């Protein structure tokens, strides 16, 4: 007979009555001992260790006896946990799910002596699965309620916690200016207005010995108190909190706190950041940088290098395969030539969507407490601009049909103000399918489904229209064609105009690359222009 090692866990929420000779914990243990004795024929054996938590709530797992119990479970020294009632183990369904995961890993089950519940039986497993479903429901409802409360509070301009921005101190549900730090913020804005580049601001801030706030972290760890890097400077310059506003996702609301920076000045700085301008008064605008330089590679391992051309006085940037630059004497049919602004925007959107999922922080940073998650989530939400997203990219690889983007753990650690060793490297690789449309030597990239869907109905109707037009040229009437093909005369009249579509439009339809709104119904209702140039003009508006 297999030996089943049993441990009894008891708990009481309040300390009332614990000083009695026979208290609630003793009563629970006595009932559990009797139950174990009744299962002696099954090989159940009570272990001598006692796991009693007196005066501790069941709403959390930070209980000394429970921690010792779960340690013994992890070490596989216990086969069965016996409790008086399920709620003695935990009152939180979410915590219950966590405990069950650890019990399953150690092949340990538990039983409630006053409820028909034993995870060693099929009925107990059914009950367990039902409770886990409710646990998931509880987590989702709670998360929605918290998100709704945060959104409503931020719409009122309230400060909802997190890392307090440099230059402010918390004041209930709002912020008050900390003049000892506000001067640093004002200086950073003045430097950017004067010099116009983050690099210059960083260099001059170091000369002034401007430093970030020293923060005391868990375990008496100290962070901050260092010179500003460019990412931190950009975060400060783009943070609407300094203009007296509160950001929530993509929306910005008027805050209840005072502004350190005049709102008009803040708006001017945003225009400069977005345009990449270097706007000291009277200075010429510097050439736009290519943020994916030295980060972009094709399927051969060849680096895509920044290039540009000019058309009608406008500077057009591209990323082209390095072999086109290195060996101009040879043709390279497999080389890439991609519009830089479009490619940067698509990769930035891919990065932003990955980072700003509701579970972004706990996926990317390991071993965070709930308060740390709440503090760091706004740091990810603050990543809005293309250059901010591309700064986090370590490498991007293009191959036919696939784009792979790898994020930099170091840059993420800087953005999230944590040690790079805590970054979960398994969450730093992003993959997306894409399709390309060739325009001369230039390729245009479209993220998403790599296999465009062909509108077979439209293609079939074009074939019918071409057939019917040939029959009309041979002298047949609409009525004769309708009778021959068993369709209505009106249908022939509606569809036959599709035969006059321009050849390149038909080619696009055949490959599934026509505008989404270009369908048979649209063409019949709007009519097909007789001029091919009019057709192109009309379809370009879709």
Short mmCIF file of C-alpha atoms in Angstrom, two decimals:
data_model
loop_
_atom_site.label_atom_id
_atom_site.label_comp_id
_atom_site.label_asym_id
_atom_site.label_seq_id
_atom_site.Cartn_x
_atom_site.Cartn_y
_atom_site.Cartn_z
CA UNK A 1 0.00 0.00 0.00
CA UNK A 2 1.36 3.42 -0.99
CA UNK A 3 2.19 5.72 1.90
CA UNK A 4 0.36 9.08 1.72
CA UNK A 5 2.13 11.73 3.80
CA UNK A 6 -0.44 14.21 5.13
CA UNK A 7 0.04 17.72 6.50
CA UNK A 8 -2.68 19.73 8.25
CA UNK A 9 -2.99 23.47 7.61
CA UNK A 10 -5.07 25.67 9.93
CA UNK A 11 -5.76 29.40 9.89
CA UNK A 12 -7.77 32.00 11.80
CA UNK A 13 -8.20 35.57 10.52
CA UNK A 14 -8.32 37.31 13.89
CA UNK A 15 -6.30 36.86 17.08
CA UNK A 16 -9.43 36.74 19.19
CA UNK A 17 -9.55 33.59 21.34
CA UNK A 18 -6.11 32.31 20.36
CA UNK A 19 -4.97 32.51 23.98
CA UNK A 20 -7.58 29.93 25.03
CA UNK A 21 -6.53 26.38 25.91
CA UNK A 22 -8.64 24.99 23.07
CA UNK A 23 -9.03 27.55 20.30
CA UNK A 24 -10.25 27.55 16.71
CA UNK A 25 -6.92 26.30 15.37
CA UNK A 26 -7.07 23.31 17.74
CA UNK A 27 -10.65 22.54 16.68
CA UNK A 28 -9.67 22.61 13.01
CA UNK A 29 -6.68 20.35 13.62
CA UNK A 30 -8.73 17.88 15.65
CA UNK A 31 -11.28 17.53 12.81
CA UNK A 32 -8.51 17.06 10.26
CA UNK A 33 -6.74 14.45 12.40
CA UNK A 34 -9.98 12.49 12.68
CA UNK A 35 -10.43 12.60 8.91
CA UNK A 36 -6.88 11.36 8.31
CA UNK A 37 -7.45 8.54 10.79
CA UNK A 38 -10.57 7.52 8.82
CA UNK A 39 -8.41 7.17 5.71
CA UNK A 40 -5.79 4.97 7.36
CA UNK A 41 -6.83 2.04 5.18
CA UNK A 42 -5.77 4.14 2.16
CA UNK A 43 -2.27 4.55 3.58
CA UNK A 44 -2.79 8.09 4.95
CA UNK A 45 -0.24 9.06 7.61
CA UNK A 46 -0.12 12.35 9.58
CA UNK A 47 3.21 14.16 9.58
CA UNK A 48 4.29 15.71 12.91
CA UNK A 49 4.97 19.22 11.56
CA UNK A 50 2.33 21.82 12.43
CA UNK A 51 1.32 24.58 10.00
CA UNK A 52 -0.79 27.09 11.93
CA UNK A 53 -1.39 30.72 10.92
CA UNK A 54 -3.21 32.57 13.69
CA UNK A 55 -4.48 36.12 13.26
CA UNK A 56 -3.64 36.31 9.52
CA UNK A 57 -6.05 37.09 6.68
CA UNK A 58 -6.64 34.60 3.89
CA UNK A 59 -6.71 37.40 1.30
CA UNK A 60 -3.01 37.01 0.52
CA UNK A 61 -0.29 34.34 0.52
CA UNK A 62 2.22 36.15 2.74
CA UNK A 63 1.69 33.80 5.71
CA UNK A 64 4.64 32.18 7.52
CA UNK A 65 3.10 28.75 8.06
CA UNK A 66 1.70 28.63 4.52
CA UNK A 67 5.10 29.55 3.14
CA UNK A 68 6.73 26.73 5.13
CA UNK A 69 4.01 24.36 3.94
CA UNK A 70 4.49 25.24 0.26
CA UNK A 71 8.27 24.92 0.65
CA UNK A 72 7.76 21.37 1.93
CA UNK A 73 5.42 20.74 -1.03
CA UNK A 74 8.04 22.01 -3.48
CA UNK A 75 10.57 19.68 -1.88
CA UNK A 76 8.07 16.81 -2.30
CA UNK A 77 7.93 16.01 1.40
CA UNK A 78 4.11 16.12 1.45
CA UNK A 79 1.61 14.09 -0.59
CA UNK A 80 -1.70 15.44 0.78
CA UNK A 81 -2.71 18.75 2.39
CA UNK A 82 -5.73 18.54 4.69
CA UNK A 83 -7.76 21.63 5.63
CA UNK A 84 -10.98 22.13 7.59
CA UNK A 85 -12.51 24.28 4.83
CA UNK A 86 -11.22 25.49 1.48
CA UNK A 87 -11.21 29.11 2.64
CA UNK A 88 -8.68 28.21 5.36
CA UNK A 89 -6.13 27.76 2.57
CA UNK A 90 -7.05 31.00 0.76
CA UNK A 91 -10.01 33.30 0.24
CA UNK A 92 -8.72 34.54 -3.13
CA UNK A 93 -9.59 32.50 -6.20
CA UNK A 94 -6.63 34.03 -8.02
CA UNK A 95 -4.25 32.91 -5.22
CA UNK A 96 -5.99 29.55 -5.20
CA UNK A 97 -5.05 29.05 -8.86
CA UNK A 98 -1.41 29.84 -8.07
CA UNK A 99 -1.33 27.32 -5.23
CA UNK A 100 -2.88 24.61 -7.38
CA UNK A 101 -0.18 25.13 -10.04
CA UNK A 102 2.51 24.50 -7.40
CA UNK A 103 0.64 21.50 -6.01
CA UNK A 104 0.29 19.97 -9.47
CA UNK A 105 4.00 20.47 -10.14
CA UNK A 106 4.83 18.57 -6.95
CA UNK A 107 2.11 15.92 -7.55
CA UNK A 108 0.44 16.94 -4.29
CA UNK A 109 -3.32 17.16 -3.73
CA UNK A 110 -5.45 18.61 -0.94
CA UNK A 111 -8.76 17.80 0.69
CA UNK A 112 -11.34 19.76 2.66
CA UNK A 113 -12.81 17.65 5.48
CA UNK A 114 -16.12 19.60 5.66
CA UNK A 115 -16.69 19.92 1.91
CA UNK A 116 -16.89 17.32 -0.81
CA UNK A 117 -13.67 18.37 -2.40
CA UNK A 118 -10.60 16.26 -3.02
CA UNK A 119 -8.31 16.95 -5.95
CA UNK A 120 -7.28 13.32 -6.01
CA UNK A 121 -10.76 12.38 -7.32
CA UNK A 122 -12.47 13.16 -10.64
CA UNK A 123 -15.26 15.09 -8.89
CA UNK A 124 -12.67 17.15 -7.03
CA UNK A 125 -10.94 17.89 -10.32
CA UNK A 126 -14.24 19.02 -11.85
CA UNK A 127 -14.80 21.36 -8.92
CA UNK A 128 -11.25 22.60 -9.27
CA UNK A 129 -11.71 23.43 -12.95
CA UNK A 130 -14.91 25.31 -12.17
CA UNK A 131 -13.13 27.35 -9.51
CA UNK A 132 -10.27 28.12 -11.86
CA UNK A 133 -12.76 29.40 -14.42
CA UNK A 134 -14.19 31.70 -11.80
CA UNK A 135 -10.65 32.73 -10.88
CA UNK A 136 -10.00 33.80 -14.46
CA UNK A 137 -13.32 35.65 -14.50
CA UNK A 138 -12.47 37.39 -11.23
CA UNK A 139 -9.09 38.52 -12.55
CA UNK A 140 -10.56 39.89 -15.78
CA UNK A 141 -13.44 41.69 -14.07
CA UNK A 142 -11.09 43.16 -11.47
CA UNK A 143 -8.67 44.30 -14.18
CA UNK A 144 -11.51 45.93 -16.14
CA UNK A 145 -12.78 47.68 -13.03
CA UNK A 146 -9.30 49.00 -12.23
CA UNK A 147 -8.73 50.14 -15.82
CA UNK A 148 -12.10 51.91 -15.89
CA UNK A 149 -11.41 53.60 -12.57
CA UNK A 150 -7.97 54.77 -13.70
CA UNK A 151 -9.39 56.07 -17.00
CA UNK A 152 -12.22 57.95 -15.24
CA UNK A 153 -9.83 59.44 -12.70
CA UNK A 154 -7.36 60.55 -15.35
CA UNK A 155 -10.15 62.18 -17.34
CA UNK A 156 -10.66 64.34 -14.24
CA UNK A 157 -6.96 65.19 -14.28
CA UNK A 158 -6.06 63.13 -11.22
CA UNK A 159 -2.62 61.63 -10.62
CA UNK A 160 -3.03 57.85 -10.35
CA UNK A 161 0.36 56.89 -8.98
CA UNK A 162 3.49 55.34 -10.41
CA UNK A 163 6.96 56.84 -10.51
CA UNK A 164 6.60 60.48 -9.53
CA UNK A 165 8.02 62.66 -12.33
CA UNK A 166 11.17 64.65 -11.69
CA UNK A 167 10.20 68.09 -10.38
CA UNK A 168 7.08 66.94 -8.54
CA UNK A 169 6.09 65.35 -5.24
CA UNK A 170 2.83 63.46 -4.62
CA UNK A 171 0.05 65.39 -2.91
CA UNK A 172 -2.89 63.02 -2.46
CA UNK A 173 -4.43 62.44 -5.89
CA UNK A 174 -2.47 65.27 -7.45
CA UNK A 175 1.10 66.58 -7.61
CA UNK A 176 2.85 69.60 -6.19
CA UNK A 177 5.97 71.24 -7.58
CA UNK A 178 9.29 70.36 -5.95
CA UNK A 179 11.30 73.53 -6.58
CA UNK A 180 14.56 71.77 -5.77
CA UNK A 181 14.07 69.63 -8.92
CA UNK A 182 11.82 71.84 -11.06
CA UNK A 183 14.82 73.97 -12.02
CA UNK A 184 16.45 70.91 -13.59
CA UNK A 185 13.35 70.29 -15.74
CA UNK A 186 13.16 73.92 -16.86
CA UNK A 187 16.86 73.87 -17.75
CA UNK A 188 16.43 70.76 -19.93
CA UNK A 189 13.58 72.43 -21.84
CA UNK A 190 15.59 75.65 -22.25
CA UNK A 191 18.58 73.69 -23.54
CA UNK A 192 16.46 71.86 -26.10
CA UNK A 193 14.81 75.08 -27.31
CA UNK A 194 18.26 76.60 -27.74
CA UNK A 195 20.20 73.70 -29.27
CA UNK A 196 17.46 71.52 -30.79
CA UNK A 197 19.11 68.07 -30.46
CA UNK A 198 19.04 65.55 -27.65
CA UNK A 199 22.76 64.92 -28.03
CA UNK A 200 23.57 68.60 -27.38
CA UNK A 201 21.15 68.72 -24.45
CA UNK A 202 22.79 65.63 -22.94
CA UNK A 203 26.30 67.06 -23.29
CA UNK A 204 25.38 70.42 -21.80
CA UNK A 205 23.33 68.85 -19.01
CA UNK A 206 26.44 66.88 -18.01
CA UNK A 207 28.46 70.10 -18.04
CA UNK A 208 25.91 71.61 -15.65
CA UNK A 209 26.07 68.38 -13.58
CA UNK A 210 22.30 67.87 -13.86
CA UNK A 211 21.28 64.51 -12.45
CA UNK A 212 18.18 62.35 -12.21
CA UNK A 213 16.35 61.81 -8.93
CA UNK A 214 17.79 59.29 -6.50
CA UNK A 215 15.18 56.65 -5.75
CA UNK A 216 15.19 54.02 -3.02
CA UNK A 217 14.07 50.67 -4.37
CA UNK A 218 13.17 47.38 -2.75
CA UNK A 219 15.95 45.82 -0.70
CA UNK A 220 17.48 49.23 0.06
CA UNK A 221 18.71 49.41 -3.55
CA UNK A 222 19.39 52.95 -4.77
CA UNK A 223 18.78 53.95 -8.39
CA UNK A 224 19.10 57.27 -10.19
CA UNK A 225 21.28 60.15 -9.15
CA UNK A 226 23.12 59.85 -12.47
CA UNK A 227 23.60 62.09 -15.47
CA UNK A 228 20.69 62.02 -17.91
CA UNK A 229 20.91 59.85 -21.00
CA UNK A 230 19.14 60.86 -24.21
CA UNK A 231 16.21 58.47 -23.66
CA UNK A 232 15.50 59.96 -20.25
CA UNK A 233 15.79 63.50 -21.62
CA UNK A 234 13.36 62.72 -24.43
CA UNK A 235 10.93 61.21 -21.93
CA UNK A 236 11.01 64.41 -19.87
CA UNK A 237 10.64 66.63 -22.93
CA UNK A 238 7.64 64.66 -24.25
CA UNK A 239 5.85 64.17 -20.92
CA UNK A 240 2.63 66.27 -20.84
CA UNK A 241 2.63 66.22 -17.05
CA UNK A 242 5.06 69.15 -17.15
CA UNK A 243 2.44 71.23 -19.02
CA UNK A 244 -0.10 70.53 -16.28
CA UNK A 245 -1.71 67.63 -18.13
CA UNK A 246 -2.31 63.92 -17.56
CA UNK A 247 -1.80 61.32 -20.27
CA UNK A 248 -3.92 58.17 -20.49
CA UNK A 249 -2.97 55.92 -23.40
CA UNK A 250 -3.35 58.13 -26.48
CA UNK A 251 -5.46 60.79 -24.78
CA UNK A 252 -4.21 63.79 -22.83
CA UNK A 253 -6.40 65.59 -20.27
CA UNK A 254 -6.04 68.79 -18.29
CA UNK A 255 -4.55 67.89 -14.91
CA UNK A 256 -5.30 69.17 -11.44
CA UNK A 257 -1.61 69.85 -10.74
CA UNK A 258 0.36 73.01 -11.56
CA UNK A 259 2.53 73.16 -14.69
CA UNK A 260 6.30 73.49 -14.52
CA UNK A 261 6.52 74.34 -18.24
CA UNK A 262 4.21 76.81 -19.97
CA UNK A 263 1.80 74.79 -22.20
CA UNK A 264 2.70 76.88 -25.29
CA UNK A 265 6.39 76.18 -24.72
CA UNK A 266 5.65 72.48 -24.27
CA UNK A 267 3.70 72.37 -27.55
CA UNK A 268 6.62 74.06 -29.34
CA UNK A 269 8.98 71.40 -27.99
CA UNK A 270 6.65 68.63 -29.23
CA UNK A 271 6.69 70.08 -32.74
CA UNK A 272 10.47 70.11 -32.64
CA UNK A 273 10.65 66.53 -31.40
CA UNK A 274 8.22 65.25 -34.01
CA UNK A 275 9.90 66.96 -36.94
CA UNK A 276 13.39 66.12 -35.72
CA UNK A 277 14.26 69.80 -36.11
CA UNK A 278 17.35 71.53 -34.84
CA UNK A 279 15.76 74.86 -34.19
CA UNK A 280 18.04 77.32 -32.61
CA UNK A 281 16.74 80.62 -34.02
CA UNK A 282 18.20 81.27 -37.45
CA UNK A 283 19.82 77.81 -37.67
CA UNK A 284 19.27 75.62 -40.70
CA UNK A 285 17.46 72.35 -40.22
CA UNK A 286 19.83 69.42 -40.00
CA UNK A 287 19.44 66.39 -42.21
CA UNK A 288 16.93 63.88 -40.93
CA UNK A 289 18.63 60.93 -39.29
CA UNK A 290 17.88 57.30 -40.18
CA UNK A 291 17.13 55.58 -36.84
CA UNK A 292 17.42 52.07 -38.34
CA UNK A 293 20.97 52.66 -39.59
CA UNK A 294 23.22 49.67 -38.75
CA UNK A 295 20.18 47.79 -37.41
CA UNK A 296 18.49 46.55 -40.61
CA UNK A 297 19.55 43.39 -42.51
CA UNK A 298 18.16 41.28 -45.35
CA UNK A 299 17.91 37.50 -45.74
CA UNK A 300 21.49 37.25 -47.02
CA UNK A 301 22.87 38.99 -43.94
CA UNK A 302 23.61 42.10 -46.00
CA UNK A 303 23.07 45.35 -44.13
CA UNK A 304 20.53 47.83 -45.47
CA UNK A 305 22.15 51.23 -45.52
CA UNK A 306 20.47 54.66 -45.55
CA UNK A 307 20.28 56.41 -48.91
CA UNK A 308 18.34 59.33 -50.36
CA UNK A 309 17.30 61.05 -53.55
CA UNK A 310 15.66 64.36 -54.39
CA UNK A 311 12.43 64.87 -56.30
CA UNK A 312 10.89 68.29 -56.88
CA UNK A 313 13.19 69.71 -54.22
CA UNK A 314 12.07 67.15 -51.62
CA UNK A 315 14.56 64.81 -49.97
CA UNK A 316 13.35 61.18 -50.12
CA UNK A 317 15.03 58.68 -47.78
CA UNK A 318 15.45 54.95 -48.46
CA UNK A 319 17.05 51.86 -46.99
CA UNK A 320 18.90 49.90 -49.68
CA UNK A 321 20.93 46.71 -49.63
CA UNK A 322 24.60 47.53 -49.08
CA UNK A 323 25.61 45.50 -52.15
CA UNK A 324 23.90 48.13 -54.34
CA UNK A 325 26.35 50.68 -52.94
CA UNK A 326 29.41 48.43 -52.72
CA UNK A 327 29.20 46.93 -56.21
CA UNK A 328 27.40 49.30 -58.58
CA UNK A 329 28.77 47.54 -61.66
CA UNK A 330 26.64 44.44 -61.07
CA UNK A 331 22.88 44.01 -61.13
CA UNK A 332 21.37 42.70 -57.94
CA UNK A 333 17.80 41.54 -58.64
CA UNK A 334 17.39 40.28 -55.06
CA UNK A 335 18.46 43.57 -53.45
CA UNK A 336 16.10 45.70 -51.38
CA UNK A 337 15.14 49.36 -51.80
CA UNK A 338 12.53 50.45 -49.26
CA UNK A 339 11.03 53.86 -48.48
CA UNK A 340 12.57 54.77 -45.11
CA UNK A 341 9.72 56.74 -43.57
CA UNK A 342 7.15 54.04 -44.32
CA UNK A 343 9.37 51.20 -43.09
CA UNK A 344 10.24 53.07 -39.89
CA UNK A 345 6.57 53.77 -39.21
CA UNK A 346 5.56 50.13 -39.72
CA UNK A 347 8.32 48.78 -37.47
CA UNK A 348 7.55 51.44 -34.84
CA UNK A 349 3.86 50.45 -34.85
CA UNK A 350 4.83 46.78 -34.46
CA UNK A 351 7.06 47.63 -31.47
CA UNK A 352 4.47 49.92 -29.89
CA UNK A 353 1.67 47.32 -30.11
CA UNK A 354 3.95 44.70 -28.54
CA UNK A 355 5.04 46.93 -25.65
CA UNK A 356 1.71 48.55 -24.86
CA UNK A 357 -0.37 45.44 -24.36
CA UNK A 358 -2.13 45.44 -20.99
CA UNK A 359 0.33 42.82 -19.71
CA UNK A 360 3.38 44.44 -21.30
CA UNK A 361 5.44 45.15 -18.17
CA UNK A 362 5.14 41.76 -16.41
CA UNK A 363 5.91 39.97 -19.69
CA UNK A 364 9.06 42.00 -20.32
CA UNK A 365 10.45 42.44 -16.79
CA UNK A 366 10.75 39.45 -14.48
CA UNK A 367 9.90 39.22 -10.78
CA UNK A 368 7.97 42.45 -10.37
CA UNK A 369 5.64 43.24 -7.51
CA UNK A 370 2.20 44.68 -8.23
CA UNK A 371 3.35 48.16 -7.20
CA UNK A 372 6.40 47.95 -9.50
CA UNK A 373 4.17 46.90 -12.41
CA UNK A 374 1.87 49.86 -11.77
CA UNK A 375 4.88 52.18 -11.60
CA UNK A 376 6.50 50.96 -14.81
CA UNK A 377 3.40 50.62 -17.02
CA UNK A 378 3.24 54.40 -17.64
CA UNK A 379 6.84 54.29 -18.86
CA UNK A 380 5.80 51.92 -21.66
CA UNK A 381 2.63 53.89 -22.37
CA UNK A 382 4.78 57.01 -22.80
CA UNK A 383 6.49 55.44 -25.83
CA UNK A 384 4.50 57.10 -28.61
CA UNK A 385 6.83 58.57 -31.22
CA UNK A 386 8.49 56.63 -34.02
CA UNK A 387 12.03 57.48 -32.89
CA UNK A 388 11.23 56.37 -29.33
CA UNK A 389 10.14 52.94 -30.62
CA UNK A 390 13.05 52.54 -33.04
CA UNK A 391 15.56 53.43 -30.31
CA UNK A 392 14.52 50.16 -28.62
CA UNK A 393 15.27 48.07 -31.75
CA UNK A 394 18.54 46.14 -31.64
CA UNK A 395 18.17 44.40 -35.01
CA UNK A 396 15.54 43.99 -37.74
CA UNK A 397 15.77 41.24 -40.37
CA UNK A 398 13.86 41.21 -43.67
CA UNK A 399 13.30 38.14 -45.79
CA UNK A 400 10.61 37.47 -48.40
CA UNK A 401 7.33 37.33 -46.51
CA UNK A 402 8.76 37.75 -43.00
CA UNK A 403 9.98 40.59 -40.79
CA UNK A 404 11.75 39.81 -37.51
CA UNK A 405 12.44 42.61 -35.03
CA UNK A 406 14.63 42.07 -31.95
CA UNK A 407 14.49 44.58 -29.13
CA UNK A 408 17.49 45.72 -27.11
CA UNK A 409 17.41 44.55 -23.46
CA UNK A 410 19.74 47.40 -22.50
CA UNK A 411 17.53 50.11 -24.03
CA UNK A 412 14.41 48.55 -22.50
CA UNK A 413 16.08 48.43 -19.10
CA UNK A 414 16.94 52.12 -19.42
CA UNK A 415 13.38 52.99 -20.46
CA UNK A 416 11.84 50.93 -17.65
CA UNK A 417 14.43 52.03 -15.10
CA UNK A 418 15.45 48.53 -14.10
CA UNK A 419 18.50 46.28 -14.26
CA UNK A 420 19.02 44.66 -17.67
CA UNK A 421 19.34 41.21 -16.03
CA UNK A 422 15.63 41.38 -15.16
CA UNK A 423 14.58 41.79 -18.79
CA UNK A 424 12.87 38.64 -20.14
CA UNK A 425 14.81 38.05 -23.36
CA UNK A 426 12.18 35.57 -24.52
CA UNK A 427 9.78 38.49 -25.08
CA UNK A 428 12.13 40.61 -27.20
CA UNK A 429 11.66 38.98 -30.63
CA UNK A 430 8.71 40.12 -32.78
CA UNK A 431 7.72 38.43 -36.03
CA UNK A 432 5.27 39.70 -38.63
CA UNK A 433 4.35 38.54 -42.10
CA UNK A 434 4.28 41.09 -44.90
CA UNK A 435 3.74 41.48 -48.61
CA UNK A 436 5.49 43.70 -51.13
CA UNK A 437 4.39 45.65 -54.16
CA UNK A 438 7.06 46.48 -56.70
CA UNK A 439 7.09 49.94 -58.25
CA UNK A 440 9.94 49.99 -60.72
CA UNK A 441 13.07 49.25 -58.70
CA UNK A 442 11.34 50.21 -55.44
CA UNK A 443 9.62 47.76 -53.10
CA UNK A 444 6.75 48.89 -50.89
CA UNK A 445 6.21 46.96 -47.67
CA UNK A 446 2.83 46.04 -46.15
CA UNK A 447 2.82 44.31 -42.77
CA UNK A 448 0.14 41.68 -42.26
CA UNK A 449 -1.01 38.79 -44.41
CA UNK A 450 1.77 37.83 -46.79
CA UNK A 451 -0.73 36.17 -49.16
CA UNK A 452 -3.21 38.74 -50.54
CA UNK A 453 -6.71 37.38 -50.99
CA UNK A 454 -7.93 37.38 -54.58
CA UNK A 455 -11.57 38.41 -55.12
CA UNK A 456 -12.58 35.36 -57.16
CA UNK A 457 -16.09 36.70 -57.77
CA UNK A 458 -14.71 39.88 -59.33
CA UNK A 459 -12.19 37.93 -61.42
CA UNK A 460 -14.92 35.57 -62.69
CA UNK A 461 -17.19 38.50 -63.58
CA UNK A 462 -14.37 40.20 -65.53
CA UNK A 463 -13.88 36.96 -67.51
CA UNK A 464 -17.64 36.83 -68.22
CA UNK A 465 -17.62 40.50 -69.24
CA UNK A 466 -14.79 39.93 -71.71
CA UNK A 467 -16.63 36.95 -73.15
CA UNK A 468 -19.91 38.89 -73.47
CA UNK A 469 -18.15 41.89 -75.04
CA UNK A 470 -16.68 39.56 -77.69
CA UNK A 471 -20.20 38.19 -78.36
CA UNK A 472 -21.57 41.75 -78.73
CA UNK A 473 -18.79 42.57 -81.22
CA UNK A 474 -19.85 39.48 -83.16
CA UNK A 475 -23.36 40.95 -83.44
CA UNK A 476 -25.31 39.34 -80.57
CA UNK A 477 -27.80 41.40 -78.53
CA UNK A 478 -28.05 41.62 -74.74
CA UNK A 479 -31.20 39.47 -74.83
CA UNK A 480 -29.51 36.77 -76.92
CA UNK A 481 -26.48 36.68 -74.63
CA UNK A 482 -28.73 36.47 -71.54
CA UNK A 483 -30.67 33.56 -73.03
CA UNK A 484 -27.49 31.73 -74.08
CA UNK A 485 -25.88 32.02 -70.61
CA UNK A 486 -29.12 31.64 -68.59
CA UNK A 487 -28.84 35.05 -66.89
CA UNK A 488 -31.00 38.14 -66.93
CA UNK A 489 -30.58 40.82 -69.58
CA UNK A 490 -30.03 43.37 -66.80
CA UNK A 491 -27.13 41.29 -65.44
CA UNK A 492 -25.40 41.28 -68.81
CA UNK A 493 -25.84 45.05 -69.12
CA UNK A 494 -24.43 45.61 -65.60
CA UNK A 495 -21.40 43.34 -65.90
CA UNK A 496 -20.22 43.84 -69.48
CA UNK A 497 -18.57 47.20 -68.66
CA UNK A 498 -16.00 45.33 -66.53
CA UNK A 499 -14.36 44.26 -69.80
CA UNK A 500 -13.25 47.86 -70.36
CA UNK A 501 -11.09 48.01 -67.21
CA UNK A 502 -7.48 49.09 -67.80
CA UNK A 503 -5.03 46.18 -68.16
CA UNK A 504 -2.96 47.18 -65.11
CA UNK A 505 -6.12 47.38 -63.00
CA UNK A 506 -7.08 43.88 -64.15
CA UNK A 507 -3.57 42.67 -63.29
CA UNK A 508 -3.90 44.16 -59.79
CA UNK A 509 -7.28 42.47 -59.32
CA UNK A 510 -5.86 39.14 -60.51
CA UNK A 511 -3.08 39.32 -57.89
CA UNK A 512 -5.37 40.54 -55.09
CA UNK A 513 -3.66 43.95 -54.86
CA UNK A 514 -6.62 46.14 -55.76
CA UNK A 515 -8.08 48.57 -53.16
CA UNK A 516 -10.32 46.87 -50.58
CA UNK A 517 -13.39 48.76 -51.80
CA UNK A 518 -13.00 47.69 -55.44
CA UNK A 519 -15.65 44.95 -55.72
CA UNK A 520 -18.16 43.87 -58.35
CA UNK A 521 -20.99 45.62 -56.50
CA UNK A 522 -18.98 48.87 -56.27
CA UNK A 523 -18.16 48.82 -59.99
CA UNK A 524 -21.77 48.12 -60.97
CA UNK A 525 -23.20 50.83 -58.70
CA UNK A 526 -20.64 53.54 -59.50
CA UNK A 527 -20.11 52.60 -63.13
CA UNK A 528 -16.84 52.00 -64.97
CA UNK A 529 -15.40 55.16 -66.59
CA UNK A 530 -14.65 54.73 -70.28
CA UNK A 531 -11.27 56.49 -69.95
CA UNK A 532 -8.47 54.50 -68.32
CA UNK A 533 -7.07 57.67 -66.74
CA UNK A 534 -10.50 58.38 -65.21
CA UNK A 535 -10.55 54.81 -63.92
CA UNK A 536 -7.20 55.28 -62.17
CA UNK A 537 -8.32 58.58 -60.69
CA UNK A 538 -11.57 57.09 -59.37
CA UNK A 539 -9.97 53.96 -57.93
CA UNK A 540 -7.17 55.94 -56.27
CA UNK A 541 -9.82 57.52 -54.02
CA UNK A 542 -10.85 54.13 -52.58
#
